[in-house]
Amino acid sequence: MKAGGILNYGTDLDDLGFAAVARAVGIVGVRADRAGELDDALREAFVHDGPAVVDARTASQELSLPPHLTYDEVKGFSLFATRTVLSGEGNELLEPAKTDLHELPLPH
């Protein structure tokens, strides 16, 4: 939505605890809260003979950046940011900025 210049609407997802929901209905459910737990969670899920849910926790506002941004993606995000600020929701831009700051390539 952000790359398309569309404001956030109807995309909130409460923390449902997908692994717990899976276990409640009899399916293997494994949760990984940190990156270091992911390998073990995947191993546990793949060892099981049957369906499994891996609830991998991520930063909710982290942007998935491709190796190379296109003009349209930059334009769309700029439009999203402008619309967000003009609608009075500029604080929505702070979390992605803090989350993604570590991903920016720094000049040497």
mmCIF file of C-alpha atoms in Angstrom, residues 2 8 59-65 77 80 84 89-104:
data_model
loop_
_atom_site.group_PDB
_atom_site.id
_atom_site.type_symbol
_atom_site.label_atom_id
_atom_site.label_comp_id
_atom_site.label_asym_id
_atom_site.label_seq_id
_atom_site.Cartn_x
_atom_site.Cartn_y
_atom_site.Cartn_z
ATOM 1 C CA LYS A 2 2.814 2.390 0.897
ATOM 2 C CA ASN A 8 -3.277 2.706 5.752
ATOM 3 C CA ALA A 59 8.595 -5.522 13.184
ATOM 4 C CA SER A 60 5.082 -4.566 12.123
ATOM 5 C CA GLN A 61 6.098 -1.453 10.216
ATOM 6 C CA GLU A 62 9.331 -2.681 8.646
ATOM 7 C CA LEU A 63 9.449 -1.968 4.931
ATOM 8 C CA SER A 64 10.513 -4.701 2.546
ATOM 9 C CA LEU A 65 12.995 -2.958 0.326
ATOM 10 C CA PHE A 77 5.950 6.107 -1.120
ATOM 11 C CA PHE A 80 1.852 7.935 0.804
ATOM 12 C CA THR A 84 -0.229 10.623 5.729
ATOM 13 C CA GLU A 89 -1.330 10.963 10.883
ATOM 14 C CA GLY A 90 2.337 11.916 10.470
ATOM 15 C CA ASN A 91 3.214 9.875 13.558
ATOM 16 C CA GLU A 92 2.619 6.758 11.411
ATOM 17 C CA LEU A 93 5.843 7.607 9.571
ATOM 18 C CA LEU A 94 7.984 7.537 12.722
ATOM 19 C CA GLU A 95 7.843 3.788 13.404
ATOM 20 C CA PRO A 96 8.902 2.708 9.885
ATOM 21 C CA ALA A 97 11.662 5.322 9.960
ATOM 22 C CA LYS A 98 13.029 4.018 13.286
ATOM 23 C CA THR A 99 12.654 0.374 12.249
ATOM 24 C CA ASP A 100 14.266 0.736 8.822
ATOM 25 C CA LEU A 101 17.041 3.169 9.734
ATOM 26 C CA HIS A 102 19.415 0.274 10.437
ATOM 27 C CA GLU A 103 18.905 -1.008 6.867
ATOM 28 C CA LEU A 104 20.216 2.111 5.132
#
